[in-house]
Structure formats: structure tokens, C-alpha cells
C-alpha positions as a Markdown table, in Angstrom:
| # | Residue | x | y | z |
|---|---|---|---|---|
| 1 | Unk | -33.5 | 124.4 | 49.3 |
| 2 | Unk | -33.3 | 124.3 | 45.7 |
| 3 | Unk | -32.9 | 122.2 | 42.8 |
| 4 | Unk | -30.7 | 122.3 | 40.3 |
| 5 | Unk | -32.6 | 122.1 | 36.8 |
| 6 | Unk | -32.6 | 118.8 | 34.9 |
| 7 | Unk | -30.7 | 119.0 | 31.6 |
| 8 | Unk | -31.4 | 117.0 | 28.7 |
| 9 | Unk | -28.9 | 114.8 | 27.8 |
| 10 | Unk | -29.1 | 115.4 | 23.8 |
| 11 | Unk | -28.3 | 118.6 | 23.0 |
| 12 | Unk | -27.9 | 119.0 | 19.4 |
| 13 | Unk | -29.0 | 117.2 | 16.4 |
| 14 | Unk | -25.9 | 114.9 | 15.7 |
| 15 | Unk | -25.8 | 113.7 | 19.4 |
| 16 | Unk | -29.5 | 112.2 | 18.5 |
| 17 | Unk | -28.5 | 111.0 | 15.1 |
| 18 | Unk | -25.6 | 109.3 | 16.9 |
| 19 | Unk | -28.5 | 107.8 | 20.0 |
| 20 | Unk | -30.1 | 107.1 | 17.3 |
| 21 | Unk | -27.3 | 104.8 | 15.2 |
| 22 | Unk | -26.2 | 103.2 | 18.7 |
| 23 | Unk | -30.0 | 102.2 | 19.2 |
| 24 | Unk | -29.9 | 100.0 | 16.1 |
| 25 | Unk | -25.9 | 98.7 | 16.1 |
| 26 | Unk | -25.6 | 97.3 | 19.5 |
| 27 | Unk | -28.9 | 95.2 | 19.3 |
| 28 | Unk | -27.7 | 93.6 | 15.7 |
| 29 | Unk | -23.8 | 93.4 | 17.2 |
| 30 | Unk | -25.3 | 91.3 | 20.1 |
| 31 | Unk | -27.3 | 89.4 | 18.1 |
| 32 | Unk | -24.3 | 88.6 | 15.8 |
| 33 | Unk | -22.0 | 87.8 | 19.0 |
| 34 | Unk | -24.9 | 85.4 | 19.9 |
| 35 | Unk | -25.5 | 83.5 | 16.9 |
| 36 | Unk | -21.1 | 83.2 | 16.3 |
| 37 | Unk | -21.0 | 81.8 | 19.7 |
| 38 | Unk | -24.3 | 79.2 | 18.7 |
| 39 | Unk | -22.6 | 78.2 | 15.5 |
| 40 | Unk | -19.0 | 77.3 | 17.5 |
| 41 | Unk | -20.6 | 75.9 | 20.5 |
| 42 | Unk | -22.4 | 73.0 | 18.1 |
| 43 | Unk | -18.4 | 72.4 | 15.6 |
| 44 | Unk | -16.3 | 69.7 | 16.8 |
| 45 | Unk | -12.4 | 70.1 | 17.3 |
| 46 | Unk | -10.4 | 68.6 | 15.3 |
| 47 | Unk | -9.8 | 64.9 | 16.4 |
| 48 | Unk | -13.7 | 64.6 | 17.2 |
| 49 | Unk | -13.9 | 61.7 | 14.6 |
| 50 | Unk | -11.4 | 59.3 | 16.7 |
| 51 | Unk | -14.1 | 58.9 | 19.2 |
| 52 | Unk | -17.2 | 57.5 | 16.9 |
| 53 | Unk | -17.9 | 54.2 | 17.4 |
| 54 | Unk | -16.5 | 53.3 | 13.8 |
| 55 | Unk | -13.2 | 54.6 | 14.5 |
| 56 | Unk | -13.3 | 52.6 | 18.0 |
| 57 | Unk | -13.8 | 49.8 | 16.2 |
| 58 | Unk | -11.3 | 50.0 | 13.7 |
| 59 | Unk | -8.4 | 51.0 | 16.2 |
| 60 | Unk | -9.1 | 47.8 | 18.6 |
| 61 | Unk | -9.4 | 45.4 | 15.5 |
| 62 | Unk | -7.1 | 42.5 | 15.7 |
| 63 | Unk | -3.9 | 43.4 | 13.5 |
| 64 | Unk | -3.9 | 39.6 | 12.0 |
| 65 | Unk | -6.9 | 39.0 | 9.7 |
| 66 | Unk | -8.2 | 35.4 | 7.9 |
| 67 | Unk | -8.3 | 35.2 | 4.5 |
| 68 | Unk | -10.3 | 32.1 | 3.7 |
| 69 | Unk | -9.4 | 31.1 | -0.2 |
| 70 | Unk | -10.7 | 27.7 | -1.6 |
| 71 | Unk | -7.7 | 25.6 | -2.0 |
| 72 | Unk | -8.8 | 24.1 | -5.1 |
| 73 | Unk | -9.7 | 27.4 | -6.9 |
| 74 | Unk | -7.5 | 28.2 | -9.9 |
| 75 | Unk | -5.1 | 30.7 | -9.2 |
| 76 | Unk | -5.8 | 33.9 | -11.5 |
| 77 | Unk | -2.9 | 35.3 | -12.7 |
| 78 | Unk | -1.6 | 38.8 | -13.0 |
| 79 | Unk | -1.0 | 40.1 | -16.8 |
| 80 | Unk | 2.6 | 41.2 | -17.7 |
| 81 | Unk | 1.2 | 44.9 | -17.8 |
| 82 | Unk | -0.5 | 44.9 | -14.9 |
| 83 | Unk | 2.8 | 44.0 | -12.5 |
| 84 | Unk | 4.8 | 46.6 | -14.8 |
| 85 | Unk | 2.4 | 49.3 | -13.8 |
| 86 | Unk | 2.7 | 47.6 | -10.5 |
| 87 | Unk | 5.9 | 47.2 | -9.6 |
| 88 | Unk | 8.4 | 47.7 | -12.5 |
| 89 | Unk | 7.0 | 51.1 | -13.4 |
| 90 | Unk | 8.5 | 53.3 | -11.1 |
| 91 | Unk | 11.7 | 52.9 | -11.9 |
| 92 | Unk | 11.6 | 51.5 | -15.9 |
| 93 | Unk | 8.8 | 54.2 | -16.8 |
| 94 | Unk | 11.7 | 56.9 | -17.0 |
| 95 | Unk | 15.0 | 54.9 | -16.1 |
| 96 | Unk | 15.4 | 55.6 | -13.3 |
| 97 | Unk | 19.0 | 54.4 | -11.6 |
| 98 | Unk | 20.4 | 52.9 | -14.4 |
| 99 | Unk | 17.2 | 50.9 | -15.3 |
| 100 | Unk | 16.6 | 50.5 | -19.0 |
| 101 | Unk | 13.8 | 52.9 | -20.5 |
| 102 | Unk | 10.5 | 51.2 | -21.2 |
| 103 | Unk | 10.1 | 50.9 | -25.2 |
| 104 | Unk | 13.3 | 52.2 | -25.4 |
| 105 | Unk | 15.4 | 49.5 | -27.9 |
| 106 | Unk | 18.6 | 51.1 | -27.6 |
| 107 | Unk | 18.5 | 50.5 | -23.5 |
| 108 | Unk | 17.1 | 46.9 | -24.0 |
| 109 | Unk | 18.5 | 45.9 | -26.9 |
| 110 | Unk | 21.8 | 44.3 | -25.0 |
| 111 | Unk | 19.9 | 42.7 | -22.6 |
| 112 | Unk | 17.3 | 41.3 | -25.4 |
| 113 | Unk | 20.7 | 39.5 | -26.6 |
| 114 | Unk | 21.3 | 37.7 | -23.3 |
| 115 | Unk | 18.1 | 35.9 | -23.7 |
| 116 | Unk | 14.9 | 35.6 | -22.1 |
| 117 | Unk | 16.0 | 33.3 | -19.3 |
| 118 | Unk | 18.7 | 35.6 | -18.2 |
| 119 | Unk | 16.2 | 38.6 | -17.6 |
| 120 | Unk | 14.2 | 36.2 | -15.8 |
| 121 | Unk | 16.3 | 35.1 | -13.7 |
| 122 | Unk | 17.9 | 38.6 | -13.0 |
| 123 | Unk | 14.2 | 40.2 | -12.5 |
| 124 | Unk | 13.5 | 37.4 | -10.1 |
| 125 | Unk | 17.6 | 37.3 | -8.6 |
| 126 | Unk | 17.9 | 41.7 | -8.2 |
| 127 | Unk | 20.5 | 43.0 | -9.8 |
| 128 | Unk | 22.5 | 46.9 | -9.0 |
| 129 | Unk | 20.0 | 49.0 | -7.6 |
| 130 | Unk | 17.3 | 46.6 | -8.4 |
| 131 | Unk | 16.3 | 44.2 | -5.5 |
| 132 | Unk | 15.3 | 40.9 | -5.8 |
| 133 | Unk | 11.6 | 40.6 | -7.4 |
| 134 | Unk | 11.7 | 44.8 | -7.5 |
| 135 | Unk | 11.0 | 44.5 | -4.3 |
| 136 | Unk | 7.8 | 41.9 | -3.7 |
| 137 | Unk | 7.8 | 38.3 | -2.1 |
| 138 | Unk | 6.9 | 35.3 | -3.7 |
| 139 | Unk | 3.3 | 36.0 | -1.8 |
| 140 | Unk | 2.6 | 39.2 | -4.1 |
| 141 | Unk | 3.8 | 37.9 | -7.3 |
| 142 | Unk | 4.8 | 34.7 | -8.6 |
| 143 | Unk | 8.3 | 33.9 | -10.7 |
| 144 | Unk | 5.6 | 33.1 | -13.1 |
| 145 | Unk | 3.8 | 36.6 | -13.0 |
| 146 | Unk | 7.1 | 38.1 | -12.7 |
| 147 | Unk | 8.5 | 36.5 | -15.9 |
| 148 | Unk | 5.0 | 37.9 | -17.7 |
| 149 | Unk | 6.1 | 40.9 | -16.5 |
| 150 | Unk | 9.6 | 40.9 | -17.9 |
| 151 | Unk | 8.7 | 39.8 | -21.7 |
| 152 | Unk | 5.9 | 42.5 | -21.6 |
| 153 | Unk | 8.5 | 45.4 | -21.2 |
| 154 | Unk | 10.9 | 43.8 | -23.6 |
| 155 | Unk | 8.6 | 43.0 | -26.2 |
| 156 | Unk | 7.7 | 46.7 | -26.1 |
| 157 | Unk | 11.4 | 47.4 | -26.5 |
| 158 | Unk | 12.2 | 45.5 | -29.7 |
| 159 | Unk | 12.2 | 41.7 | -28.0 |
| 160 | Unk | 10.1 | 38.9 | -29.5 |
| 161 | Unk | 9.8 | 36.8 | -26.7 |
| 162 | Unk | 6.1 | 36.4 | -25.9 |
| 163 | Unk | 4.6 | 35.1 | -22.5 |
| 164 | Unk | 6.5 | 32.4 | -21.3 |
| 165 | Unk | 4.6 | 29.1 | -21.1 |
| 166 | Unk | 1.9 | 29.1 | -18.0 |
| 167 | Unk | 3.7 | 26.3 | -15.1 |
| 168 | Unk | 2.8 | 22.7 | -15.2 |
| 169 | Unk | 1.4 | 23.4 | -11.6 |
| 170 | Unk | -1.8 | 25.4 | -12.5 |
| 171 | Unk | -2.4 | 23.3 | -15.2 |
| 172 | Unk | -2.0 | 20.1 | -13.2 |
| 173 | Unk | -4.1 | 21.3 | -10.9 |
| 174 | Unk | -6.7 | 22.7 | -13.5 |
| 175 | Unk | -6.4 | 19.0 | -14.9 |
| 176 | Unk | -6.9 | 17.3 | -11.4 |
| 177 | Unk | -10.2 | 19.4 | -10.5 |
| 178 | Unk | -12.1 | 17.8 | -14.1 |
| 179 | Unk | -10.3 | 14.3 | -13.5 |
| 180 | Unk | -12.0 | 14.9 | -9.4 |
| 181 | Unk | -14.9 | 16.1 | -10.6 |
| 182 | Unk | -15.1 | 13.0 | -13.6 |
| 183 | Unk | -14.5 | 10.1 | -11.4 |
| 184 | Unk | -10.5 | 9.9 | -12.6 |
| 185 | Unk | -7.2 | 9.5 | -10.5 |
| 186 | Unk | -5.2 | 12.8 | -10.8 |
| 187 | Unk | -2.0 | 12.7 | -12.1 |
| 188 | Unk | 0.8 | 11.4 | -10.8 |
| 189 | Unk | 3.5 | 13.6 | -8.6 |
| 190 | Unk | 6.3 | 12.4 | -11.2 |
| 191 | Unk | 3.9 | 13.7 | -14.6 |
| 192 | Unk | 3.8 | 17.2 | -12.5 |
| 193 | Unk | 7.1 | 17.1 | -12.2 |
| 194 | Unk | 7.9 | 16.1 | -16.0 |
| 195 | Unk | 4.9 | 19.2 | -16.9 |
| 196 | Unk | 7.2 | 21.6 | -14.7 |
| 197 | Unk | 10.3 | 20.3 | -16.6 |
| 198 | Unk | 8.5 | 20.9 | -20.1 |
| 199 | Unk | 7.2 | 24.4 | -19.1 |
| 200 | Unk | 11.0 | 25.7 | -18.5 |
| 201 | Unk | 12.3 | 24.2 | -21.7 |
| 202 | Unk | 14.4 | 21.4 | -20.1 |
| 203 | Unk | 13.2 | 17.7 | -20.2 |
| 204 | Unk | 13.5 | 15.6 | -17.0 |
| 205 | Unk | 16.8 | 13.6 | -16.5 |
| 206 | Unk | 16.1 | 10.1 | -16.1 |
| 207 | Unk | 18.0 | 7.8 | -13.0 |
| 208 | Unk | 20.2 | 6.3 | -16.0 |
| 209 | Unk | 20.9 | 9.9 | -17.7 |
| 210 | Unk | 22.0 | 11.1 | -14.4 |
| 211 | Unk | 24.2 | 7.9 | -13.4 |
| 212 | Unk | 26.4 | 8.7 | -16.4 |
């Protein structure tokens, strides 16, 4: 029985050029599948950062939080700029729905004429597409803060109004702390009241006044 002879499997010179390639490209191509399939194995998905303990923690927080404020601490008040840029900004910036322009005097110059007071009142009351405070509660900003608010933007329309007075209040209570802290009786409830009643121009009505 006889055998068939053996034949080499390369034949001609680019056959062994091509061995030769294939020899070197597969081992790198595996090692590169290897080290891509490392590299993913150790990312983490998208959503990953919901399960650390910080984010735990912040999604099983109680949704009501204490504030403890000292009840005898001044209150610090916001200046008139800082509630524009606040709250009165976004639509008085560029006049937005009818608003008058900041430091433009021909829109505020009408409503200059109806007095401080009345823009006050209006800022504090809404009016057309304003609401009410521009949209705060009395807890944001007080009618105090919001009145700084109003004189800054029409004093930098053409008004002369200045910052309306600060209220009786803070300074009764600014007044009360040093009597406290001297030895004194604070003031009375009906000298608040009478401060209040200076602050917004109008002096109190006596029981006599008001019988007539």
C-alpha cells in the first residue's frame, strides 16, 4: 500500500508573507478584544450613581426640614437691587408683557406721577399680567423689601423717591433687644403701633379723632 506524498501547505512566497501577517494580527486583535472587554466589564451603566449610599440618603430624607432661627435676631433685609434681579427682573429687564422697561423714563414716567404709594401698593396688590408680589409670599419677601424693590427700578427710571422708611417693627424690636439687654422695659404695644403709623406717613387716629 502506498502513501500519498505530503505537500507543503505554503506554496509560494505571498502565501508565507500572508502566514506571516496572520501570525502577528490575530494575537494583537485578541489582545485588543480582551483589554475592550476589561475596560467595559469595570464602567457602570448609566443610573449606577442612584445606588451609593449618598444618594440613598438623600432620596429617604424627610421632605419637611427645621429651620431653627433665633427669634430675637434682627431680620436682615434684602436691598432694592437684589429682589429686582430676583424677582422683578425677568419681566422689567426687557418689558416683557406690557411691563415698563427698566431705566426706561418714557415707560415709567406715568407711573412716577401716580406716586410712590400707588406703585407700592400695585407691586404688592398684582396688576394685568403681573401677580400679586411678582409672584413670592410674604415668607420670601416682605411688603417692606418689596417697596425697596419698587423705588430702586423707578429711581433708575427718572423717579426720586429713595428707600422708603425701614418699619417701626424692626426698629422696635432692635430698640427692645438694648432696652433687654440694659435692664429697661421695652416699649409699649401702642408706641409700636404709633412707629408703624409714622413709618407709612400717616399719624395714629386718636379715640376722640375717630369718634368725630
Amino acid at each position: 500500500m502506498s502513501e500519498a506524498p505530503h505537500e507543503a501547505p505554503i506554496k509560494t512566497p505571498a502565501q508565507l508573507i500572508a502566514a506571516i501577517i496572520a501570525g502577528f494580527a490575530v494575537p494583537v486583535i485578541i489582545i485588543i478584544l480582551l483589554a475592550y472587554y476589561v475596560n467595559n466589564s469595570t464602567r457602570t451603566g448609566a443610573g449606577t450613581d442612584s445606588l451609593t449610599d449618598a444618594a440613598v440618603g438623600e432620596r429617604i430624607a424627610p421632605i419637611a426640614q427645621v429651620a431653627i432661627r433665633d427669634a430675637n435676631a434682627p431680620r436682615v433685609y434684602k436691598t432694592g437691587q437684589q429682589v429686582y434681579q430676583a424677582v422683578c427682573s425677568a419681566c422689567h429687564a426687557a418689558g416683557v408683557a406690557g411691563a415698563p422697561k427698566f431705566s426706561n423714563t418714557g415707560d415709567w414716567a406715568p407711573r412716577i406721577a401716580q406716586g410712590f404709594a400707588t406703585l407700592w401698593h400695585t407691586a404688592l396688590t398684582g396688576t394685568g399680567a403681573m401677580p400679586a408680589r411678582g409672584g413670592t409670599s410674604p415668607d420670601d419677601y416682605s411688603d417692606y423689601e418689596i417697596g425697596l424693590a419698587v423705588a430702586y427700578m423707578a429711581d433708575n427710571s427718572g423717579g426720586k423717591f429713595g428707600d422708603p422708611p425701614v418699619p417701626a417693627a424692626a426698629g422696635a424690636a432692635a430698640a427692645s433687644g438694648a432696652a433687654a439687654a440694659s435692664g429697661a422695659a421695652p416699649a409699649s404695644d401702642a408706641a409700636a403701633a404709633s412707629g408703624v403709623a409714622a413709618a407709612s406717613g400717616a399719624a395714629p387716629a386718636s379715640g376722640a379723632a375717630a369718634g368725630g
